[in-house]
CSV table of C-alpha atoms in Angstrom, one decimal:
chain,number,residue,atom,x,y,z
A,1,MET,CA,-36.7,67.9,1.6
A,2,PHE,CA,-37.5,64.2,2.2
A,3,LEU,CA,-40.6,64.2,0.0
A,4,THR,CA,-39.3,62.0,-2.8
A,5,PRO,CA,-37.5,59.4,-0.6
A,6,PHE,CA,-40.5,59.2,1.7
A,7,LEU,CA,-42.9,58.6,-1.2
A,8,GLY,CA,-40.6,55.8,-2.2
A,9,LEU,CA,-40.8,54.3,1.3
A,10,VAL,CA,-44.6,54.7,1.3
A,11,ALA,CA,-44.9,52.9,-2.0
A,12,PHE,CA,-42.7,50.1,-0.8
A,13,PHE,CA,-44.7,49.9,2.4
A,14,LEU,CA,-48.0,49.6,0.5
A,15,PHE,CA,-46.5,46.9,-1.7
A,16,LEU,CA,-45.5,44.9,1.4
A,17,VAL,CA,-49.0,45.3,2.9
A,18,HIS,CA,-50.4,44.2,-0.5
A,19,ARG,CA,-48.2,41.1,-0.4
A,20,GLN,CA,-49.2,40.4,3.2
A,21,SER,CA,-52.9,40.7,2.3
A,22,SER,CA,-52.7,38.7,-0.9
A,23,LEU,CA,-50.9,35.9,1.0
A,24,ILE,CA,-53.7,35.4,3.4
A,25,ALA,CA,-56.8,36.5,1.5
A,26,ALA,CA,-59.4,34.3,-0.1
A,27,SER,CA,-61.3,36.7,-2.2
A,28,PHE,CA,-61.4,40.4,-3.3
A,29,SER,CA,-63.5,41.6,-0.4
A,30,ASP,CA,-61.4,39.6,2.0
A,31,TYR,CA,-58.3,41.1,0.5
A,32,VAL,CA,-59.6,44.7,0.9
A,33,LEU,CA,-60.5,44.1,4.6
A,34,LYS,CA,-57.2,42.4,5.3
A,35,PHE,CA,-55.3,45.2,3.6
A,36,TYR,CA,-57.1,47.8,5.6
A,37,GLY,CA,-56.6,46.0,8.9
A,38,LEU,CA,-52.9,45.3,8.2
A,39,LEU,CA,-52.3,48.8,6.9
A,40,PHE,CA,-53.8,50.6,9.9
A,41,GLY,CA,-52.5,48.2,12.4
A,42,GLN,CA,-48.9,48.5,11.4
A,43,ILE,CA,-49.1,52.3,11.2
A,44,ILE,CA,-50.6,52.4,14.7
A,45,VAL,CA,-47.8,50.3,16.1
A,46,ALA,CA,-45.2,52.3,14.2
A,47,GLY,CA,-46.5,55.4,15.8
A,48,TRP,CA,-45.5,54.2,19.2
A,49,ILE,CA,-42.0,53.3,18.0
A,50,VAL,CA,-41.6,56.6,16.2
A,51,SER,CA,-42.8,58.5,19.3
A,52,PHE,CA,-40.3,56.5,21.5
A,53,ILE,CA,-37.4,57.7,19.3
A,54,ARG,CA,-38.9,61.2,19.1
A,55,GLY,CA,-39.3,61.2,15.4
A,56,VAL,CA,-43.0,62.1,15.0
A,57,GLY,CA,-42.1,65.2,13.0
A,58,GLU,CA,-39.7,63.4,10.6
A,59,SER,CA,-41.3,61.8,7.6
A,60,MET,CA,-38.3,59.6,6.9
A,61,VAL,CA,-38.5,58.1,10.4
A,62,TRP,CA,-42.1,57.1,9.7
A,63,GLY,CA,-41.1,55.6,6.4
A,64,VAL,CA,-38.2,53.5,7.6
A,65,VAL,CA,-40.1,52.2,10.7
A,66,THR,CA,-43.2,51.2,8.7
A,67,VAL,CA,-41.2,49.5,6.0
A,68,ALA,CA,-39.1,47.6,8.5
A,69,MET,CA,-42.3,46.4,10.4
A,70,ALA,CA,-44.0,45.4,7.2
A,71,ALA,CA,-41.0,43.4,6.0
A,72,ILE,CA,-40.8,41.5,9.3
A,73,LEU,CA,-44.5,40.8,9.4
A,74,PHE,CA,-44.4,39.5,5.8
A,75,LEU,CA,-41.7,37.0,6.7
A,76,ILE,CA,-43.7,35.9,9.7
A,77,LEU,CA,-46.9,35.4,7.6
A,78,GLN,CA,-45.0,33.4,5.1
A,79,LYS,CA,-44.0,31.0,7.9
A,80,LEU,CA,-47.6,30.9,9.3
A,81,TYR,CA,-49.2,30.4,5.9
A,82,PRO,CA,-46.7,28.1,4.1
A,83,ASN,CA,-49.3,26.2,2.0
A,84,HIS,CA,-51.9,29.0,1.5
A,85,ARG,CA,-52.6,29.8,-2.1
A,86,SER,CA,-52.0,33.5,-2.5
A,87,TRP,CA,-54.8,35.6,-3.9
A,88,LYS,CA,-53.8,37.7,-6.9
A,89,VAL,CA,-55.1,41.1,-7.9
A,90,THR,CA,-55.7,39.8,-11.4
A,91,GLN,CA,-58.5,37.6,-10.0
A,92,ALA,CA,-60.5,40.7,-8.9
A,93,TRP,CA,-62.1,41.3,-12.3
A,94,SER,CA,-63.1,37.7,-12.9
A,95,GLN,CA,-64.4,37.2,-9.3
A,96,GLY,CA,-66.3,40.5,-9.5
A,97,LYS,CA,-68.0,39.4,-12.7
A,98,VAL,CA,-69.0,36.1,-11.1
A,99,VAL,CA,-70.4,37.9,-8.0
A,100,ILE,CA,-72.4,40.3,-10.0
A,101,TRP,CA,-73.7,37.6,-12.4
A,102,ASP,CA,-74.7,35.4,-9.5
A,103,ALA,CA,-76.4,38.2,-7.7
A,104,LEU,CA,-78.3,39.6,-10.7
A,105,GLY,CA,-79.0,36.3,-12.5
A,106,SER,CA,-81.8,35.3,-10.2
A,107,ALA,CA,-82.9,38.8,-9.2
A,108,SER,CA,-86.2,40.2,-10.3
A,109,GLY,CA,-86.5,43.2,-12.6
A,110,TRP,CA,-87.1,45.8,-9.9
A,111,VAL,CA,-84.1,44.6,-7.9
A,112,LYS,CA,-81.9,45.0,-11.0
A,113,VAL,CA,-83.2,48.5,-11.5
A,114,SER,CA,-82.7,49.3,-7.8
A,115,ILE,CA,-79.1,48.2,-8.0
A,116,LEU,CA,-78.5,50.3,-11.1
A,117,VAL,CA,-79.9,53.4,-9.4
A,118,LEU,CA,-77.8,52.7,-6.3
A,119,PHE,CA,-74.7,52.3,-8.4
A,120,VAL,CA,-75.2,55.6,-10.1
A,121,GLY,CA,-75.8,57.2,-6.7
A,122,ILE,CA,-72.5,55.7,-5.4
A,123,LEU,CA,-70.6,57.1,-8.4
A,124,ALA,CA,-72.0,60.6,-7.8
A,125,THR,CA,-71.5,60.7,-4.0
A,126,SER,CA,-68.0,59.2,-4.4
A,127,ALA,CA,-67.0,62.0,-6.8
A,128,VAL,CA,-68.4,64.6,-4.4
A,129,ASN,CA,-66.5,63.1,-1.4
A,130,LEU,CA,-63.3,62.9,-3.3
A,131,ALA,CA,-63.6,66.5,-4.4
A,132,ILE,CA,-64.2,67.5,-0.8
A,133,LEU,CA,-61.2,65.5,0.4
A,134,ILE,CA,-58.9,67.1,-2.3
A,135,GLY,CA,-60.2,70.6,-2.4
A,136,THR,CA,-60.9,71.5,1.3
A,137,PHE,CA,-59.2,71.3,4.7
A,138,PRO,CA,-60.5,69.7,7.9
A,139,ASN,CA,-62.8,72.3,9.5
A,140,GLU,CA,-65.3,70.5,11.8
A,141,TRP,CA,-65.4,71.0,15.6
A,142,ASP,CA,-63.4,67.9,16.6
A,143,SER,CA,-60.7,68.8,14.2
A,144,MET,CA,-60.2,72.4,15.4
A,145,THR,CA,-60.5,71.8,19.1
A,146,GLY,CA,-59.1,68.3,19.7
A,147,HIS,CA,-57.7,65.7,17.3
A,148,LEU,CA,-55.8,68.1,15.0
A,149,VAL,CA,-54.6,70.3,17.9
A,150,LYS,CA,-53.1,67.2,19.5
A,151,ALA,CA,-51.5,66.2,16.2
A,152,ALA,CA,-49.9,69.7,15.9
A,153,TYR,CA,-48.6,69.4,19.4
A,154,TYR,CA,-47.0,66.1,18.7
A,155,LEU,CA,-45.4,67.4,15.5
A,156,GLN,CA,-43.8,70.2,17.6
A,157,LEU,CA,-42.7,67.9,20.4
A,158,GLY,CA,-41.5,65.0,18.2
A,159,ALA,CA,-43.3,62.5,20.5
A,160,MET,CA,-46.8,61.6,21.6
A,161,GLU,CA,-46.7,62.8,25.2
A,162,ARG,CA,-49.2,64.7,27.3
A,163,VAL,CA,-49.1,68.3,26.5
A,164,GLY,CA,-51.5,69.9,29.0
A,165,GLY,CA,-54.2,70.7,26.5
A,166,THR,CA,-57.4,72.6,27.1
A,167,ILE,CA,-59.8,69.7,26.3
A,168,TRP,CA,-59.7,66.0,27.5
A,169,SER,CA,-59.3,64.6,23.9
A,170,ILE,CA,-55.9,66.3,23.6
A,171,ASP,CA,-54.4,64.5,26.6
A,172,TYR,CA,-56.5,61.4,27.2
A,173,TYR,CA,-57.9,60.3,23.9
A,174,PRO,CA,-56.1,57.2,22.6
A,175,ASN,CA,-53.3,58.0,20.1
A,176,SER,CA,-54.0,55.2,17.6
A,177,ILE,CA,-56.1,57.5,15.3
A,178,THR,CA,-53.5,60.3,15.8
A,179,SER,CA,-50.8,58.0,14.5
A,180,LEU,CA,-52.8,57.3,11.3
A,181,GLN,CA,-53.5,61.0,10.8
A,182,LEU,CA,-49.8,62.0,11.3
A,183,TYR,CA,-48.6,59.3,8.8
A,184,PHE,CA,-50.9,60.6,6.1
A,185,TYR,CA,-50.1,64.2,7.1
A,186,HIS,CA,-46.5,63.5,6.2
A,187,LEU,CA,-47.7,62.1,2.8
A,188,ILE,CA,-49.9,65.0,1.5
A,189,GLY,CA,-50.0,67.7,4.2
A,190,GLU,CA,-52.9,68.9,6.2
A,191,LYS,CA,-55.5,67.3,3.9
A,192,GLY,CA,-53.9,64.0,4.8
A,193,PHE,CA,-55.5,64.2,8.3
A,194,ARG,CA,-58.8,63.0,6.7
A,195,VAL,CA,-57.4,60.2,4.6
A,196,PRO,CA,-57.8,57.5,7.3
A,197,HIS,CA,-61.4,58.4,7.6
A,198,PHE,CA,-61.9,58.4,3.8
A,199,LEU,CA,-60.4,54.9,3.7
A,200,ALA,CA,-62.5,53.8,6.6
A,201,PHE,CA,-65.6,54.7,4.6
A,202,TRP,CA,-64.7,52.2,1.9
A,203,ALA,CA,-63.6,49.6,4.4
A,204,TYR,CA,-67.0,50.0,6.1
A,205,VAL,CA,-68.9,49.2,2.9
A,206,PHE,CA,-66.7,46.2,2.2
A,207,VAL,CA,-67.3,45.0,5.8
A,208,LEU,CA,-71.0,45.1,5.1
A,209,TYR,CA,-70.6,43.2,1.9
A,210,GLY,CA,-68.3,40.6,3.5
A,211,LEU,CA,-70.7,40.1,6.4
A,212,SER,CA,-73.7,39.8,4.2
A,213,LYS,CA,-71.8,37.3,1.9
A,214,ALA,CA,-70.9,35.2,5.0
A,215,LEU,CA,-74.3,35.2,6.6
A,216,PHE,CA,-76.8,35.2,3.7
A,217,GLN,CA,-77.1,32.5,1.0
A,218,ARG,CA,-78.3,34.7,-1.8
A,219,PRO,CA,-75.5,36.9,-3.3
A,220,VAL,CA,-78.0,39.6,-4.2
A,221,TRP,CA,-78.5,40.6,-0.6
A,222,ALA,CA,-74.7,41.0,-0.1
A,223,LEU,CA,-74.7,43.3,-3.1
A,224,LEU,CA,-77.6,45.3,-1.9
A,225,SER,CA,-76.0,45.7,1.5
A,226,TYR,CA,-72.9,47.0,-0.2
A,227,PHE,CA,-74.8,49.6,-2.2
A,228,LEU,CA,-77.1,50.7,0.7
A,229,GLY,CA,-74.2,51.0,3.1
A,230,ALA,CA,-72.2,53.1,0.7
A,231,LEU,CA,-75.1,55.6,0.6
A,232,LEU,CA,-75.8,55.8,4.3
A,233,PRO,CA,-75.7,59.6,5.0
A,234,THR,CA,-73.9,59.3,8.3
A,235,ALA,CA,-71.1,57.3,6.7
A,236,LEU,CA,-70.9,59.6,3.7
A,237,ILE,CA,-70.5,62.6,5.9
A,238,GLN,CA,-68.0,61.1,8.3
A,239,GLY,CA,-65.9,59.9,5.4
A,240,THR,CA,-64.7,63.4,4.7
A,241,THR,CA,-64.2,64.5,8.4
A,242,THR,CA,-61.8,63.6,11.2
A,243,GLU,CA,-64.6,62.1,13.3
A,244,THR,CA,-63.6,58.8,14.8
A,245,ASP,CA,-66.9,56.9,14.9
A,246,LEU,CA,-66.6,55.5,11.4
A,247,VAL,CA,-63.2,54.1,12.0
A,248,LEU,CA,-64.5,52.4,15.2
A,249,ALA,CA,-67.4,51.0,13.2
A,250,VAL,CA,-65.0,49.4,10.8
A,251,TYR,CA,-63.0,47.8,13.6
A,252,VAL,CA,-66.1,46.4,15.1
A,253,GLY,CA,-67.3,45.2,11.7
A,254,LEU,CA,-63.9,43.4,11.2
A,255,VAL,CA,-64.4,41.6,14.6
A,256,VAL,CA,-67.8,40.4,13.5
A,257,TYR,CA,-66.6,39.6,10.0
A,258,CYS,CA,-63.8,37.4,11.4
A,259,MET,CA,-66.3,35.6,13.7
A,260,ALA,CA,-68.7,35.1,10.9
A,261,GLN,CA,-65.9,33.5,8.8
A,262,TYR,CA,-65.1,31.3,11.8
A,263,TYR,CA,-68.8,30.4,11.9
A,264,ARG,CA,-68.6,29.3,8.3
A,265,ASN,CA,-65.3,27.3,8.1
A,266,ARG,CA,-64.3,26.6,11.7
A,267,ARG,CA,-60.6,27.7,11.2
A,268,GLY,CA,-59.0,28.9,14.3
A,269,ARG,CA,-57.0,31.6,12.5
A,270,TRP,CA,-60.1,33.6,12.3
A,271,LEU,CA,-60.2,33.8,16.1
A,272,TYR,CA,-56.8,35.3,16.2
A,273,TRP,CA,-57.7,37.9,13.6
A,274,ALA,CA,-60.9,38.7,15.6
A,275,ALA,CA,-58.8,39.2,18.7
A,276,LEU,CA,-56.3,41.5,16.9
A,277,THR,CA,-59.0,43.7,15.4
A,278,GLY,CA,-60.8,43.7,18.8
A,279,THR,CA,-57.6,45.2,20.4
A,280,MET,CA,-57.5,47.8,17.6
A,281,ALA,CA,-61.1,48.8,18.4
A,282,LEU,CA,-60.4,48.9,22.1
A,283,GLY,CA,-57.3,51.0,21.6
A,284,HIS,CA,-59.2,53.3,19.3
A,285,LYS,CA,-62.1,54.3,21.5
A,286,ILE,CA,-63.2,53.2,24.9
A,287,THR,CA,-66.9,53.2,23.7
A,288,PHE,CA,-66.1,49.9,22.1
A,289,LEU,CA,-67.0,48.4,25.4
A,290,MET,CA,-70.6,49.7,25.0
A,291,ILE,CA,-70.8,47.5,21.9
A,292,GLY,CA,-69.7,44.5,24.0
A,293,PRO,CA,-73.1,43.1,24.9
A,294,SER,CA,-74.2,42.8,21.3
A,295,LEU,CA,-70.9,41.0,20.4
A,296,VAL,CA,-71.4,38.6,23.4
A,297,VAL,CA,-74.8,37.7,22.0
A,298,PHE,CA,-73.3,37.0,18.6
A,299,LEU,CA,-70.5,34.9,20.1
A,300,GLY,CA,-73.0,33.1,22.3
A,301,TYR,CA,-75.0,32.1,19.2
A,302,ILE,CA,-71.9,30.7,17.5
A,303,PHE,CA,-70.3,28.8,20.5
A,304,TRP,CA,-73.3,27.9,22.7
A,305,ILE,CA,-76.2,27.4,20.4
A,306,LYS,CA,-75.1,26.7,16.9
A,307,PHE,CA,-71.9,24.8,17.8
A,308,PRO,CA,-72.1,23.8,21.5
A,309,ARG,CA,-69.3,21.2,21.0
A,310,CYS,CA,-66.9,24.1,20.8
A,311,ILE,CA,-66.9,24.5,24.6
A,312,SER,CA,-67.0,20.8,25.5
């Protein structure tokens, strides 16, 4: 009965996240990654608030809480970025043409053919994944025995509390991914449980592009990384399931992306964004700690080898 008002709140929430992202973004790929991080981050925090007031099963509660949080954060970002030139969506097309022209202008013939083939492959696989998302329901093992069971319990209870489930993931798995699944469940029903993972797939390929663009001098390598990443079988499969590894990969990628940006322009704000995305990763899955050693190597290169003055 709250479907129409809730849709209005969702639309306003997405608009506020768009304004937040455009306020602090520098390019289209940067905008996409900021939008993803801000969208997921605010929904996760909103989940704890909604659970505290026992409104997990009420769509309007989710809508009001997320809009209120987004409005407050937008005002804060306006204060933190008073002189930053906002990125506009209308710039996406012009920037995209420049990126493609720069990448293909100096590329050899076989590279251009390879990119064309990869582009056609992305169109085909994206259509299949979208059809799976729209036409089927979650049915893999983790969905039926853990994540979605926990979400159903929470909908019945109205709060994200321990319910004495039959598997560890029901009671002890972090609730950040559950908050995301519940929000999109209220939007489109049971098929919404997979929406966070579908969005994570596209965020993942943009992370690859953003990292390649930050670390490599030739734009063609960033474009190839984007296309190859979008066709990685593991990512394609997990993009239509409720498996949590792809979401974790995006969080880790965002941490590395922020540090790579700091490596390029030496602006301290990227350290704050890296810390925020790192906490999202740690709150998503404890196996983030297993990735810690490789991140330490990367940070060591930036602070101790490339820029030793940073610790002086």
